[in-house]
GROMACS .gro file of C-alpha atoms in nm:
model
  353
    1UNK     CA    1  -5.959  -0.805  -6.776
    2UNK     CA    2  -6.257  -0.640  -6.777
    3UNK     CA    3  -6.390  -0.683  -7.138
    4UNK     CA    4  -6.713  -0.888  -7.227
    5UNK     CA    5  -6.674  -1.266  -7.295
    6UNK     CA    6  -6.858  -1.562  -7.291
    7UNK     CA    7  -7.157  -1.561  -7.045
    8UNK     CA    8  -7.155  -1.156  -7.020
    9UNK     CA    9  -6.870  -0.930  -6.875
   10UNK     CA   10  -6.659  -1.068  -6.537
   11UNK     CA   11  -6.726  -0.905  -6.200
   12UNK     CA   12  -6.528  -0.593  -6.077
   13UNK     CA   13  -6.222  -0.757  -5.966
   14UNK     CA   14  -6.179  -0.965  -6.299
   15UNK     CA   15  -6.328  -1.307  -6.179
   16UNK     CA   16  -6.665  -1.454  -6.279
   17UNK     CA   17  -6.924  -1.463  -6.073
   18UNK     CA   18  -7.046  -1.873  -6.053
   19UNK     CA   19  -7.409  -1.922  -5.905
   20UNK     CA   20  -7.417  -2.233  -5.661
   21UNK     CA   21  -7.646  -2.449  -5.478
   22UNK     CA   22  -7.652  -2.482  -5.107
   23UNK     CA   23  -7.531  -2.850  -5.143
   24UNK     CA   24  -7.247  -2.713  -5.387
   25UNK     CA   25  -7.339  -2.796  -5.676
   26UNK     CA   26  -7.464  -2.560  -5.979
   27UNK     CA   27  -7.745  -2.325  -5.884
   28UNK     CA   28  -8.081  -2.386  -6.087
   29UNK     CA   29  -8.353  -2.201  -6.191
   30UNK     CA   30  -8.614  -2.084  -5.877
   31UNK     CA   31  -8.632  -1.833  -5.595
   32UNK     CA   32  -8.372  -2.013  -5.342
   33UNK     CA   33  -8.097  -1.923  -5.159
   34UNK     CA   34  -7.783  -1.874  -5.398
   35UNK     CA   35  -7.404  -1.836  -5.314
   36UNK     CA   36  -7.183  -1.664  -5.525
   37UNK     CA   37  -6.878  -1.768  -5.552
   38UNK     CA   38  -6.584  -1.502  -5.727
   39UNK     CA   39  -6.247  -1.534  -5.826
   40UNK     CA   40  -6.021  -1.277  -5.864
   41UNK     CA   41  -5.656  -1.162  -5.811
   42UNK     CA   42  -5.759  -0.849  -5.564
   43UNK     CA   43  -5.831  -0.821  -5.203
   44UNK     CA   44  -6.159  -0.942  -5.034
   45UNK     CA   45  -6.188  -0.601  -4.934
   46UNK     CA   46  -6.160  -0.425  -5.183
   47UNK     CA   47  -6.364  -0.628  -5.405
   48UNK     CA   48  -6.631  -0.608  -5.150
   49UNK     CA   49  -6.611  -0.237  -5.163
   50UNK     CA   50  -6.660  -0.210  -5.571
   51UNK     CA   51  -6.937  -0.483  -5.616
   52UNK     CA   52  -7.082  -0.247  -5.330
   53UNK     CA   53  -7.157  -0.037  -5.644
   54UNK     CA   54  -7.353  -0.303  -5.852
   55UNK     CA   55  -7.689  -0.252  -5.845
   56UNK     CA   56  -7.915  -0.585  -5.891
   57UNK     CA   57  -8.271  -0.546  -6.072
   58UNK     CA   58  -8.515  -0.785  -6.237
   59UNK     CA   59  -8.690  -0.685  -6.559
   60UNK     CA   60  -9.066  -0.632  -6.541
   61UNK     CA   61  -9.040  -0.622  -6.092
   62UNK     CA   62  -8.946  -0.256  -5.983
   63UNK     CA   63  -9.044  -0.425  -5.618
   64UNK     CA   64  -8.761  -0.641  -5.614
   65UNK     CA   65  -8.365  -0.523  -5.640
   66UNK     CA   66  -8.057  -0.373  -5.460
   67UNK     CA   67  -8.197  -0.020  -5.433
   68UNK     CA   68  -8.395   0.129  -5.154
   69UNK     CA   69  -8.645   0.355  -5.445
   70UNK     CA   70  -8.732   0.231  -5.789
   71UNK     CA   71  -8.700   0.518  -6.057
   72UNK     CA   72  -8.989   0.583  -6.317
   73UNK     CA   73  -8.874   0.811  -6.587
   74UNK     CA   74  -9.134   1.066  -6.757
   75UNK     CA   75  -9.019   1.359  -6.987
   76UNK     CA   76  -8.753   1.599  -6.800
   77UNK     CA   77  -8.890   1.440  -6.436
   78UNK     CA   78  -8.777   1.117  -6.237
   79UNK     CA   79  -8.964   0.975  -5.978
   80UNK     CA   80  -8.833   0.728  -5.727
   81UNK     CA   81  -9.084   0.578  -5.556
   82UNK     CA   82  -8.972   0.406  -5.227
   83UNK     CA   83  -8.910  -0.028  -5.210
   84UNK     CA   84  -8.986  -0.059  -4.860
   85UNK     CA   85  -8.807  -0.422  -4.812
   86UNK     CA   86  -8.489  -0.245  -4.877
   87UNK     CA   87  -8.340  -0.042  -4.561
   88UNK     CA   88  -8.673   0.082  -4.514
   89UNK     CA   89  -8.669   0.428  -4.647
   90UNK     CA   90  -8.837   0.687  -4.390
   91UNK     CA   91  -8.963   0.935  -4.765
   92UNK     CA   92  -9.214   0.730  -4.962
   93UNK     CA   93  -9.128   0.948  -5.263
   94UNK     CA   94  -8.910   1.195  -5.471
   95UNK     CA   95  -8.934   1.343  -5.777
   96UNK     CA   96  -8.617   1.481  -5.928
   97UNK     CA   97  -8.669   1.758  -6.205
   98UNK     CA   98  -8.458   1.934  -6.497
   99UNK     CA   99  -8.482   2.270  -6.486
  100UNK     CA  100  -8.292   2.464  -6.807
  101UNK     CA  101  -8.163   2.779  -6.686
  102UNK     CA  102  -7.995   2.890  -6.367
  103UNK     CA  103  -8.228   3.222  -6.326
  104UNK     CA  104  -8.540   2.972  -6.314
  105UNK     CA  105  -8.403   2.751  -6.058
  106UNK     CA  106  -8.344   3.032  -5.854
  107UNK     CA  107  -8.707   3.168  -5.861
  108UNK     CA  108  -8.819   2.804  -5.763
  109UNK     CA  109  -8.653   2.810  -5.475
  110UNK     CA  110  -8.742   3.134  -5.365
  111UNK     CA  111  -9.096   3.054  -5.391
  112UNK     CA  112  -9.002   2.717  -5.176
  113UNK     CA  113  -9.098   2.480  -5.483
  114UNK     CA  114  -8.791   2.265  -5.455
  115UNK     CA  115  -8.679   2.057  -5.109
  116UNK     CA  116  -8.309   2.023  -5.248
  117UNK     CA  117  -8.126   2.276  -5.550
  118UNK     CA  118  -7.760   2.325  -5.626
  119UNK     CA  119  -7.633   2.661  -5.512
  120UNK     CA  120  -7.584   2.940  -5.719
  121UNK     CA  121  -7.202   2.999  -5.862
  122UNK     CA  122  -7.178   3.327  -5.680
  123UNK     CA  123  -6.978   3.367  -5.304
  124UNK     CA  124  -7.242   3.620  -5.209
  125UNK     CA  125  -7.512   3.428  -5.248
  126UNK     CA  126  -7.713   3.318  -4.941
  127UNK     CA  127  -7.982   3.041  -4.917
  128UNK     CA  128  -8.331   3.193  -4.873
  129UNK     CA  129  -8.531   3.181  -4.578
  130UNK     CA  130  -8.673   2.808  -4.485
  131UNK     CA  131  -8.341   2.669  -4.648
  132UNK     CA  132  -7.950   2.567  -4.565
  133UNK     CA  133  -7.612   2.553  -4.730
  134UNK     CA  134  -7.461   2.213  -4.742
  135UNK     CA  135  -7.125   2.165  -4.845
  136UNK     CA  136  -7.058   1.827  -5.006
  137UNK     CA  137  -6.731   1.654  -5.034
  138UNK     CA  138  -6.637   1.515  -5.355
  139UNK     CA  139  -6.386   1.182  -5.409
  140UNK     CA  140  -6.289   1.389  -5.691
  141UNK     CA  141  -5.915   1.617  -5.768
  142UNK     CA  142  -5.784   1.820  -5.998
  143UNK     CA  143  -5.468   1.627  -6.098
  144UNK     CA  144  -5.147   1.782  -6.217
  145UNK     CA  145  -4.930   1.558  -6.445
  146UNK     CA  146  -4.564   1.590  -6.540
  147UNK     CA  147  -4.312   1.478  -6.786
  148UNK     CA  148  -4.081   1.768  -6.721
  149UNK     CA  149  -3.980   1.567  -6.387
  150UNK     CA  150  -4.058   1.612  -6.054
  151UNK     CA  151  -3.949   1.997  -6.058
  152UNK     CA  152  -4.212   2.166  -6.176
  153UNK     CA  153  -4.443   1.934  -5.902
  154UNK     CA  154  -4.260   2.043  -5.617
  155UNK     CA  155  -4.308   2.424  -5.720
  156UNK     CA  156  -4.630   2.412  -5.778
  157UNK     CA  157  -4.733   2.261  -5.468
  158UNK     CA  158  -4.561   2.531  -5.348
  159UNK     CA  159  -4.766   2.817  -5.552
  160UNK     CA  160  -5.107   2.594  -5.427
  161UNK     CA  161  -5.086   2.729  -5.078
  162UNK     CA  162  -5.092   3.056  -5.185
  163UNK     CA  163  -5.413   3.033  -5.334
  164UNK     CA  164  -5.690   3.149  -5.126
  165UNK     CA  165  -5.981   2.902  -5.054
  166UNK     CA  166  -6.216   3.190  -5.100
  167UNK     CA  167  -6.143   3.203  -5.490
  168UNK     CA  168  -6.388   2.921  -5.548
  169UNK     CA  169  -6.714   3.034  -5.301
  170UNK     CA  170  -6.694   2.724  -5.116
  171UNK     CA  171  -6.712   2.494  -5.430
  172UNK     CA  172  -6.321   2.399  -5.397
  173UNK     CA  173  -6.027   2.423  -5.195
  174UNK     CA  174  -5.662   2.407  -5.284
  175UNK     CA  175  -5.556   2.062  -5.219
  176UNK     CA  176  -5.348   1.990  -4.895
  177UNK     CA  177  -5.229   1.655  -4.953
  178UNK     CA  178  -5.139   1.414  -5.234
  179UNK     CA  179  -5.473   1.217  -5.235
  180UNK     CA  180  -5.777   1.271  -5.104
  181UNK     CA  181  -5.831   1.312  -4.769
  182UNK     CA  182  -6.213   1.176  -4.830
  183UNK     CA  183  -6.088   0.826  -4.886
  184UNK     CA  184  -5.921   0.841  -4.547
  185UNK     CA  185  -5.595   0.987  -4.630
  186UNK     CA  186  -5.424   1.252  -4.368
  187UNK     CA  187  -5.253   1.561  -4.594
  188UNK     CA  188  -4.903   1.480  -4.677
  189UNK     CA  189  -4.704   1.730  -4.835
  190UNK     CA  190  -4.380   1.670  -5.095
  191UNK     CA  191  -4.031   1.586  -4.977
  192UNK     CA  192  -3.882   1.731  -5.267
  193UNK     CA  193  -3.744   2.056  -5.250
  194UNK     CA  194  -3.816   2.301  -5.565
  195UNK     CA  195  -3.559   2.309  -5.816
  196UNK     CA  196  -3.393   2.651  -5.951
  197UNK     CA  197  -3.644   2.750  -6.239
  198UNK     CA  198  -3.638   3.100  -6.264
  199UNK     CA  199  -3.643   3.230  -6.645
  200UNK     CA  200  -3.837   2.895  -6.706
  201UNK     CA  201  -4.117   2.885  -6.936
  202UNK     CA  202  -4.368   2.547  -6.918
  203UNK     CA  203  -4.668   2.495  -7.118
  204UNK     CA  204  -4.960   2.351  -6.894
  205UNK     CA  205  -5.265   2.169  -7.072
  206UNK     CA  206  -5.618   2.155  -6.916
  207UNK     CA  207  -5.963   2.143  -6.964
  208UNK     CA  208  -6.156   2.403  -7.181
  209UNK     CA  209  -6.473   2.542  -6.964
  210UNK     CA  210  -6.371   2.403  -6.632
  211UNK     CA  211  -6.395   2.732  -6.462
  212UNK     CA  212  -6.265   2.592  -6.074
  213UNK     CA  213  -5.931   2.430  -6.252
  214UNK     CA  214  -5.933   2.792  -6.454
  215UNK     CA  215  -5.964   3.002  -6.203
  216UNK     CA  216  -5.733   2.797  -5.976
  217UNK     CA  217  -5.390   2.809  -6.276
  218UNK     CA  218  -5.441   3.196  -6.337
  219UNK     CA  219  -5.361   3.249  -6.000
  220UNK     CA  220  -5.075   2.963  -6.001
  221UNK     CA  221  -4.957   3.149  -6.279
  222UNK     CA  222  -4.969   3.510  -6.122
  223UNK     CA  223  -4.757   3.367  -5.791
  224UNK     CA  224  -4.508   3.171  -6.043
  225UNK     CA  225  -4.413   3.520  -6.220
  226UNK     CA  226  -4.384   3.611  -5.867
  227UNK     CA  227  -4.056   3.320  -5.880
  228UNK     CA  228  -3.942   3.443  -6.244
  229UNK     CA  229  -4.155   3.128  -6.351
  230UNK     CA  230  -4.402   3.159  -6.677
  231UNK     CA  231  -4.716   2.902  -6.713
  232UNK     CA  232  -4.822   2.913  -7.039
  233UNK     CA  233  -5.192   2.842  -6.956
  234UNK     CA  234  -5.361   2.599  -7.311
  235UNK     CA  235  -5.707   2.515  -7.264
  236UNK     CA  236  -5.767   2.166  -7.444
  237UNK     CA  237  -6.142   2.030  -7.507
  238UNK     CA  238  -6.199   1.772  -7.296
  239UNK     CA  239  -6.163   1.442  -7.530
  240UNK     CA  240  -5.852   1.615  -7.732
  241UNK     CA  241  -5.640   1.661  -7.393
  242UNK     CA  242  -5.733   1.292  -7.299
  243UNK     CA  243  -5.627   1.183  -7.602
  244UNK     CA  244  -5.260   1.386  -7.523
  245UNK     CA  245  -5.276   1.255  -7.211
  246UNK     CA  246  -5.261   0.899  -7.331
  247UNK     CA  247  -4.973   0.908  -7.582
  248UNK     CA  248  -4.769   1.167  -7.369
  249UNK     CA  249  -4.796   1.478  -7.563
  250UNK     CA  250  -4.810   1.728  -7.304
  251UNK     CA  251  -4.491   1.888  -7.081
  252UNK     CA  252  -4.783   1.954  -6.828
  253UNK     CA  253  -5.137   1.924  -6.781
  254UNK     CA  254  -5.410   1.942  -6.564
  255UNK     CA  255  -5.790   1.714  -6.533
  256UNK     CA  256  -6.003   1.622  -6.272
  257UNK     CA  257  -6.072   1.280  -6.161
  258UNK     CA  258  -6.321   1.091  -5.988
  259UNK     CA  259  -6.204   0.855  -5.766
  260UNK     CA  260  -6.399   0.520  -5.674
  261UNK     CA  261  -6.511   0.552  -5.273
  262UNK     CA  262  -6.206   0.340  -5.134
  263UNK     CA  263  -5.846   0.410  -5.091
  264UNK     CA  264  -5.775   0.127  -5.377
  265UNK     CA  265  -5.843   0.371  -5.638
  266UNK     CA  266  -5.530   0.586  -5.596
  267UNK     CA  267  -5.360   0.281  -5.752
  268UNK     CA  268  -5.477   0.391  -6.086
  269UNK     CA  269  -5.195   0.636  -6.094
  270UNK     CA  270  -4.938   0.440  -5.908
  271UNK     CA  271  -4.908   0.097  -6.064
  272UNK     CA  272  -4.717   0.085  -6.412
  273UNK     CA  273  -5.056   0.003  -6.657
  274UNK     CA  274  -5.241   0.218  -6.433
  275UNK     CA  275  -5.532   0.410  -6.622
  276UNK     CA  276  -5.398   0.785  -6.464
  277UNK     CA  277  -5.041   0.640  -6.486
  278UNK     CA  278  -4.980   0.869  -6.832
  279UNK     CA  279  -4.604   0.972  -6.738
  280UNK     CA  280  -4.486   0.591  -6.691
  281UNK     CA  281  -4.387   0.678  -6.353
  282UNK     CA  282  -4.263   0.355  -6.163
  283UNK     CA  283  -4.081   0.274  -5.833
  284UNK     CA  284  -3.862  -0.042  -5.682
  285UNK     CA  285  -4.020  -0.109  -5.370
  286UNK     CA  286  -4.403  -0.074  -5.511
  287UNK     CA  287  -4.433  -0.433  -5.590
  288UNK     CA  288  -4.352  -0.540  -5.268
  289UNK     CA  289  -4.623  -0.251  -5.108
  290UNK     CA  290  -4.909  -0.357  -5.345
  291UNK     CA  291  -4.964  -0.717  -5.185
  292UNK     CA  292  -4.999  -0.563  -4.833
  293UNK     CA  293  -5.283  -0.348  -4.910
  294UNK     CA  294  -5.578  -0.569  -4.812
  295UNK     CA  295  -5.771  -0.333  -4.643
  296UNK     CA  296  -5.813   0.062  -4.582
  297UNK     CA  297  -5.657   0.026  -4.235
  298UNK     CA  298  -5.324  -0.220  -4.345
  299UNK     CA  299  -5.001  -0.035  -4.274
  300UNK     CA  300  -4.866  -0.045  -4.546
  301UNK     CA  301  -5.065   0.241  -4.658
  302UNK     CA  302  -4.799   0.496  -4.477
  303UNK     CA  303  -4.481   0.345  -4.668
  304UNK     CA  304  -4.644   0.420  -4.940
  305UNK     CA  305  -4.777   0.759  -4.896
  306UNK     CA  306  -4.409   0.811  -4.791
  307UNK     CA  307  -4.248   0.697  -5.117
  308UNK     CA  308  -4.466   0.898  -5.316
  309UNK     CA  309  -4.404   1.224  -5.147
  310UNK     CA  310  -4.057   1.189  -5.243
  311UNK     CA  311  -4.111   1.050  -5.590
  312UNK     CA  312  -4.395   1.267  -5.697
  313UNK     CA  313  -4.583   1.144  -6.028
  314UNK     CA  314  -4.916   1.319  -6.038
  315UNK     CA  315  -5.004   1.556  -5.708
  316UNK     CA  316  -5.346   1.729  -5.694
  317UNK     CA  317  -5.414   2.101  -5.717
  318UNK     CA  318  -5.769   2.146  -5.575
  319UNK     CA  319  -6.002   1.953  -5.407
  320UNK     CA  320  -6.384   1.992  -5.564
  321UNK     CA  321  -6.711   2.050  -5.364
  322UNK     CA  322  -7.052   2.083  -5.464
  323UNK     CA  323  -7.263   2.328  -5.246
  324UNK     CA  324  -7.654   2.276  -5.222
  325UNK     CA  325  -7.921   2.446  -5.091
  326UNK     CA  326  -8.202   2.221  -4.908
  327UNK     CA  327  -8.475   2.258  -4.669
  328UNK     CA  328  -8.384   2.318  -4.341
  329UNK     CA  329  -8.651   2.053  -4.272
  330UNK     CA  330  -8.470   1.811  -4.469
  331UNK     CA  331  -8.207   1.559  -4.271
  332UNK     CA  332  -7.964   1.415  -4.536
  333UNK     CA  333  -7.568   1.299  -4.481
  334UNK     CA  334  -7.264   1.460  -4.684
  335UNK     CA  335  -7.072   1.132  -4.835
  336UNK     CA  336  -6.792   1.104  -5.108
  337UNK     CA  337  -7.024   0.881  -5.284
  338UNK     CA  338  -7.289   1.149  -5.289
  339UNK     CA  339  -7.581   1.236  -5.097
  340UNK     CA  340  -7.762   0.964  -5.280
  341UNK     CA  341  -7.522   0.637  -5.356
  342UNK     CA  342  -7.383   0.639  -5.028
  343UNK     CA  343  -7.567   0.383  -4.823
  344UNK     CA  344  -7.846   0.380  -4.672
  345UNK     CA  345  -7.834   0.737  -4.883
  346UNK     CA  346  -8.189   0.866  -4.976
  347UNK     CA  347  -8.344   0.609  -4.756
  348UNK     CA  348  -8.197   0.788  -4.447
  349UNK     CA  349  -8.303   1.107  -4.543
  350UNK     CA  350  -8.561   1.274  -4.298
  351UNK     CA  351  -8.809   1.506  -4.251
  352UNK     CA  352  -8.801   1.716  -3.917
  353UNK     CA  353  -9.009   1.980  -3.795
   0.00000   0.00000   0.00000
């Protein structure tokens, strides 16, 4: 389990780290080398991918730790100061500020006061002189769950192909496969043909206030009407929607999920006790495939992908993205983890004339 226990919470893999000295005994206080032994049922590659996101720091010593920058918070600003011992950052410091409204943000960008900022939501907006636009991929998807069987999922996949990507102004695109492409999966469609559905009415819950998902669902509703299907769209507050998902109190439901940045993250809605398996999806071949998923390049991912295409459970509808405006001289590398949390992250940013 992941809950707290004696000595603090366990490591991400479910085991507990044990600190050992070089001679094999338990490590004692001091600054010498340490070995960390982890006992967990997960493959080593998966465990290391999860541990890579665990920050290491020492109280009162901002010069030590596992990140390239030390953070100091002051009001609505955060100052990140380089720690040269970690990844050798090229930029000595960053200052992040909260700007209270979109208009004020645009004005500061227009005056050249910001090096990086989110782009306006308007599709026609263009970056001002000296700035460029960057589309940042996200390991996130708007996922559709069905308790009406796989039929509505097959129809939704057909209808999503008719949704124009331009509708979202670069902030999302209709999903092209079953799992996030940024996690290394190639697009793959369902192999299940849509069953007869004319004259049916389906209630679909989604998160209230999610403009991107609402745009997609309105386009899907219009397309469904052409095939004689009525989509009854019902916005629900996020916490209430999650509660209904947990209880199975829905016919169709859509919600966004941010995946961990490794392929094992998709198992969360495949395994019987997975945190995203709200429909009780199961397959007799899954148990034999799971132990073979020991690495991102394992050949077992292909038959698992095919299995899911033939017996769908929760396909995605939309792949969101972040659109940023940044100083044209600032060189960064997009990543599913974001610009900052990837490796080397901000330590790899550069100013180039």
